[in-house]
PDB file of C-alpha atoms in Angstrom:
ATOM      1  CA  UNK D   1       0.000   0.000   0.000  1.00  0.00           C
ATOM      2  CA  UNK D   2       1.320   3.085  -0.882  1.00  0.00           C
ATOM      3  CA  UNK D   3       1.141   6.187   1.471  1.00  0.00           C
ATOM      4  CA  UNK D   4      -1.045   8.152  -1.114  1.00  0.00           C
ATOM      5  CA  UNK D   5      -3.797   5.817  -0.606  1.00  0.00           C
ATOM      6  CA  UNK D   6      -3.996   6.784   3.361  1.00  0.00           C
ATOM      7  CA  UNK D   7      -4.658  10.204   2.615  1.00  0.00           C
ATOM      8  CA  UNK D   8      -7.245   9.292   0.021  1.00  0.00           C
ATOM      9  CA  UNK D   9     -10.623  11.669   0.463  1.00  0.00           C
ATOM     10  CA  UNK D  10     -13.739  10.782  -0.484  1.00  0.00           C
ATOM     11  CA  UNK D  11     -17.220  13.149  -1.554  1.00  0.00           C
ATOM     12  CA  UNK D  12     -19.261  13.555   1.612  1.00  0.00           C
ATOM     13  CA  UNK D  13     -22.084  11.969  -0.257  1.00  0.00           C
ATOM     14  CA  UNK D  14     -19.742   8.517  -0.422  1.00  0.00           C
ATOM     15  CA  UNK D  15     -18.500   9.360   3.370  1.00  0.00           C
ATOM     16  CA  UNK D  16     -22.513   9.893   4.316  1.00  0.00           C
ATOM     17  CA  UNK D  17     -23.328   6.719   2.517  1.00  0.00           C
ATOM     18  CA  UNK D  18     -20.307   4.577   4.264  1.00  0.00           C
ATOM     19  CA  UNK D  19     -21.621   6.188   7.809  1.00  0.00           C
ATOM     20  CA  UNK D  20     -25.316   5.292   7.054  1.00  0.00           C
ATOM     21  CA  UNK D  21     -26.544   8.886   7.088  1.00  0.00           C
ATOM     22  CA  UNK D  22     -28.655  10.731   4.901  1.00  0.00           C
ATOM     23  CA  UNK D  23     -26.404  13.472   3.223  1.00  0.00           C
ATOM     24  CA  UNK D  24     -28.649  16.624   3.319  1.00  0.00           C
ATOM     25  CA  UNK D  25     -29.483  16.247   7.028  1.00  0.00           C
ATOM     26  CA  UNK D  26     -25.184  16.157   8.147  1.00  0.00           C
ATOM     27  CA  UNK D  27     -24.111  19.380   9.678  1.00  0.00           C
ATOM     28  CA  UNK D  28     -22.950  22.222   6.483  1.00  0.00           C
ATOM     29  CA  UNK D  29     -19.443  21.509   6.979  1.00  0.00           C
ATOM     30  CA  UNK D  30     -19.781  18.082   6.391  1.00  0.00           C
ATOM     31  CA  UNK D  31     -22.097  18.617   3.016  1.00  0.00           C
ATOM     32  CA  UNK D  32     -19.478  21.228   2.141  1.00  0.00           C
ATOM     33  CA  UNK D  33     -15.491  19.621   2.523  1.00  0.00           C
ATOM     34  CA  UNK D  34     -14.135  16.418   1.527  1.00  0.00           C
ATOM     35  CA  UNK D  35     -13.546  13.547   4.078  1.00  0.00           C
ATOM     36  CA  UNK D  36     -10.202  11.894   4.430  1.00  0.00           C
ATOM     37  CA  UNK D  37     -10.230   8.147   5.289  1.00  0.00           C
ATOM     38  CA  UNK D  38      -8.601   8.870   9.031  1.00  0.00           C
ATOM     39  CA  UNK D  39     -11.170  11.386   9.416  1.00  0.00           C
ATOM     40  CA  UNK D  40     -13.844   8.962   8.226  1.00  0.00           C
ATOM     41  CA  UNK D  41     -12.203   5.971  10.710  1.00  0.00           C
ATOM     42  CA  UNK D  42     -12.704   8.602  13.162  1.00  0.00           C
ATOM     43  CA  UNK D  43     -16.392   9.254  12.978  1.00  0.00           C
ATOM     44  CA  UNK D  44     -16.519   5.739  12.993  1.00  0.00           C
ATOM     45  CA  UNK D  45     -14.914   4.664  15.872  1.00  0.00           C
ATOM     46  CA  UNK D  46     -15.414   8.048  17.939  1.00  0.00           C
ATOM     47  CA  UNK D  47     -18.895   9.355  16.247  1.00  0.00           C
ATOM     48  CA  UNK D  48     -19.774  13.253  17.434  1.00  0.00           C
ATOM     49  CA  UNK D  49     -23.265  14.224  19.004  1.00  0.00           C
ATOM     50  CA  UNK D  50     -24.428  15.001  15.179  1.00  0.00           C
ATOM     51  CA  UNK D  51     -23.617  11.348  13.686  1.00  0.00           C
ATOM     52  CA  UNK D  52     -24.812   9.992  16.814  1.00  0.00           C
ATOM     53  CA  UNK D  53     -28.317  11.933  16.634  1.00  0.00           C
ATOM     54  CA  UNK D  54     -28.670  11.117  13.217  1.00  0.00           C
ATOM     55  CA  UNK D  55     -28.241   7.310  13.363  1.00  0.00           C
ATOM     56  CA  UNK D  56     -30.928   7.438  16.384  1.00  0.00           C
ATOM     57  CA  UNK D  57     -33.807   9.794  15.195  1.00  0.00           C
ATOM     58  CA  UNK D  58     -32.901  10.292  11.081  1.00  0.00           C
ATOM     59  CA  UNK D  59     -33.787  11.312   9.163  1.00  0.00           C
ATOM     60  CA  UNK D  60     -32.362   7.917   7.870  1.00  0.00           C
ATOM     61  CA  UNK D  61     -31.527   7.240   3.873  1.00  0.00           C
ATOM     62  CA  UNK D  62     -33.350   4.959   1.791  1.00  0.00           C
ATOM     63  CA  UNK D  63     -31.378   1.913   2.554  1.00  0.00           C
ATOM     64  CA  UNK D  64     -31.313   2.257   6.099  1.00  0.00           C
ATOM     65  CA  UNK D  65     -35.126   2.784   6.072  1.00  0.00           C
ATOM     66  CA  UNK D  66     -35.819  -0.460   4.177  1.00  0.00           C
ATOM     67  CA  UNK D  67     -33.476  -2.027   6.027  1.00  0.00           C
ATOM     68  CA  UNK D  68     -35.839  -1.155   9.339  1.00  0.00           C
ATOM     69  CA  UNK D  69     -38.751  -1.899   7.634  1.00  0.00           C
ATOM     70  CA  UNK D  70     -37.715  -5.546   6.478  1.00  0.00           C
ATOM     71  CA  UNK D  71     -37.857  -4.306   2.394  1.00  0.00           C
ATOM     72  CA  UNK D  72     -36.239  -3.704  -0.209  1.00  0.00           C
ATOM     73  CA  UNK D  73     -35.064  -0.361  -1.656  1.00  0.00           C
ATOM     74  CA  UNK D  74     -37.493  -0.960  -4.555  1.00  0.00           C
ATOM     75  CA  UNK D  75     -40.376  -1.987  -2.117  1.00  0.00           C
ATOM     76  CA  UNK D  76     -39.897   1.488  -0.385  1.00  0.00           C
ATOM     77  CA  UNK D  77     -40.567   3.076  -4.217  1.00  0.00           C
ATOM     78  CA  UNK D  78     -43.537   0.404  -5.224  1.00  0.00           C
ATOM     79  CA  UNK D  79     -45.029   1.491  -1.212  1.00  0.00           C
ATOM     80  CA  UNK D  80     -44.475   5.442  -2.747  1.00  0.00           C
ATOM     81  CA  UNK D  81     -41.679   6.109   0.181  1.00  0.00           C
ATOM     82  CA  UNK D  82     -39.273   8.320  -1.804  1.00  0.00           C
ATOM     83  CA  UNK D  83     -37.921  10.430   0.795  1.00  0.00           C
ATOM     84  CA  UNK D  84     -35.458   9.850   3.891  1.00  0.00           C
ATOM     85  CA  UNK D  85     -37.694   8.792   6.896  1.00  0.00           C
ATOM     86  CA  UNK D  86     -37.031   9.756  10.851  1.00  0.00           C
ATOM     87  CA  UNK D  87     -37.200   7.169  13.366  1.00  0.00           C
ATOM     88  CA  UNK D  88     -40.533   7.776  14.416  1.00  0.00           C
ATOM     89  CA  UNK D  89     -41.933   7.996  11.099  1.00  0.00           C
ATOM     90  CA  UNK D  90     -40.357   4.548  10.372  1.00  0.00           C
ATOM     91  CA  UNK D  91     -42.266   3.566  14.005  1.00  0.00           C
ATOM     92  CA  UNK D  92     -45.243   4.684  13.090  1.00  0.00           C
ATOM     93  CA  UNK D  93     -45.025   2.627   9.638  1.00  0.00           C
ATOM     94  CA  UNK D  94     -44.396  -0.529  11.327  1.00  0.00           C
ATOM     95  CA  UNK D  95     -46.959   0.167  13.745  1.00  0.00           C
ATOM     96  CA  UNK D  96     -49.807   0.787  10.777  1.00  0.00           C
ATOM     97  CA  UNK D  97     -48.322  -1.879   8.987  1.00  0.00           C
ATOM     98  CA  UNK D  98     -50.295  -0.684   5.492  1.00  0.00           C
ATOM     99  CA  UNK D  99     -50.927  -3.383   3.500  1.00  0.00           C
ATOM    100  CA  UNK D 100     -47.791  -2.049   0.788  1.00  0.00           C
ATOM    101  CA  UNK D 101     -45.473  -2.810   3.991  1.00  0.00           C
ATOM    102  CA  UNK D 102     -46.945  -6.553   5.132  1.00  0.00           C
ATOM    103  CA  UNK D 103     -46.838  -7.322   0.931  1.00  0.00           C
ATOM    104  CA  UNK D 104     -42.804  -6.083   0.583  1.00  0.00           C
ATOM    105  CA  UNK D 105     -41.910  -7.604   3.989  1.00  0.00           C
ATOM    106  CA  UNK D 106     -43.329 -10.905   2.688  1.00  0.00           C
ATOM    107  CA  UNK D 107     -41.688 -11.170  -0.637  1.00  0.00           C
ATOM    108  CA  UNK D 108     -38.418 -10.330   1.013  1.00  0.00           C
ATOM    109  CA  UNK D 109     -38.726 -12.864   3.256  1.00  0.00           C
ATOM    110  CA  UNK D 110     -39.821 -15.019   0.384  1.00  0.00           C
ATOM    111  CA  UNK D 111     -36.413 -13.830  -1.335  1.00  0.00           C
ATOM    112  CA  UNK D 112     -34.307 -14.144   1.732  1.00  0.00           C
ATOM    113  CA  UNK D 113     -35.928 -17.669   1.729  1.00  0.00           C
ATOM    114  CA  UNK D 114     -34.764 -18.956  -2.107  1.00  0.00           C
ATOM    115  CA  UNK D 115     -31.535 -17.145  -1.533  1.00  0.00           C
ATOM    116  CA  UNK D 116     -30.758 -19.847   1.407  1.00  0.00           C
ATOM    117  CA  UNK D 117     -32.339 -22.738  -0.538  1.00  0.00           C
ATOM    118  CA  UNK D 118     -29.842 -21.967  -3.243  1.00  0.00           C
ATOM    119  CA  UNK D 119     -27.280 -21.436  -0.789  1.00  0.00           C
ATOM    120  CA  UNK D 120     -27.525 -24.808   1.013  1.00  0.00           C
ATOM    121  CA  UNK D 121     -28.126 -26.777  -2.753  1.00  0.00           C
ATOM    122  CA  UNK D 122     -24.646 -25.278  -3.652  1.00  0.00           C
ATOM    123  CA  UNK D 123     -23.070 -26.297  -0.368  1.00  0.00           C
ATOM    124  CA  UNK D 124     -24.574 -29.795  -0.714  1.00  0.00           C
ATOM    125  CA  UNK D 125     -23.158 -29.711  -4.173  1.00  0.00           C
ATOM    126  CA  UNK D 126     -19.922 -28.858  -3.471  1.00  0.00           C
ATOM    127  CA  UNK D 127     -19.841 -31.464  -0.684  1.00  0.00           C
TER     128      UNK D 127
END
C-alpha cells in the first residue's frame, strides 16, 4: 500500500453513505469539505453528538429505512416512500403496517428464503 492511498478523500455523499446517514441532514461543513479516510475511521470509531443523533432519530436514507422496515429499496418506491424517513416515522409505519409494507416484507422474506435454498443446494453440491 502506498502512502497516497492513506490520505485518500472521499465526496461527503460517499463518506454519508459509508456512515449510514442521509447526506442533506449532516451538519454544512460536512455537506461542504471532503472527508479523508482517518477522518472517516474517526467518525466511525469516535462518532460526534451530530452522527450519533442522526443514526438514532434520522432522518435515515433509503437503505437504512428499508433495512428497518424488512424491504427492499425498490419496495420502499412500489409502497411510494421516496424520501429519507425519521425514526418515528419509520415507528409509526411498522406500527400501521399498510398493506404495501406486510406485501414487501413478505416477498423479502420469500427472497431471503430462495436465496438460502440456493445457498444450502450449492453447499450440498460442493460437498
Amino acid at each position: 500500500m502506498t502512502s497516497h492511498q492513506n490520505t485518500q478523500t472521499m465526496k461527503p455523499a460517499t463518506a454519508a453513505k459509508k456512515l449510514g446517514v442521509y447526506l442533506p441532514a449532516t451538519p454544512a461543513e460536512f455537506q461542504e469539505g471532503v472527508v479523508s479516510r482517518a477522518e472517516l475511521n474517526s467518525l466511525q470509531s469516535e462518532p460526534p453528538a451530530w452522527l450519533v443523533e442522526l443514526r438514532k432519530n434520522g432522518p435515515h436514507p433509503r437503505p437504512v429505512v428499508a433495512a428497518k422496515l424488512g424491504v427492499s429499496i425498490a419496495g420502499l418506491a412500489r409502497g411510494g416512500v421516496t424520501e429519507a424517513l425519521t425514526t418515528e416515522q419509520i415507528d409509526a409505519l411498522k406500527q400501521d403496517m399498510p398493506e404495501w409494507l406486510q406485501k414487501e416484507r413478505a416477498t423479502q422474506a420469500e427472497v431471503r428464503k430462495e436465496a438460502v435454498r440456493i445457498k444450502e443446494k450449492n453447499a450440498a453440491k460442493d460437498a
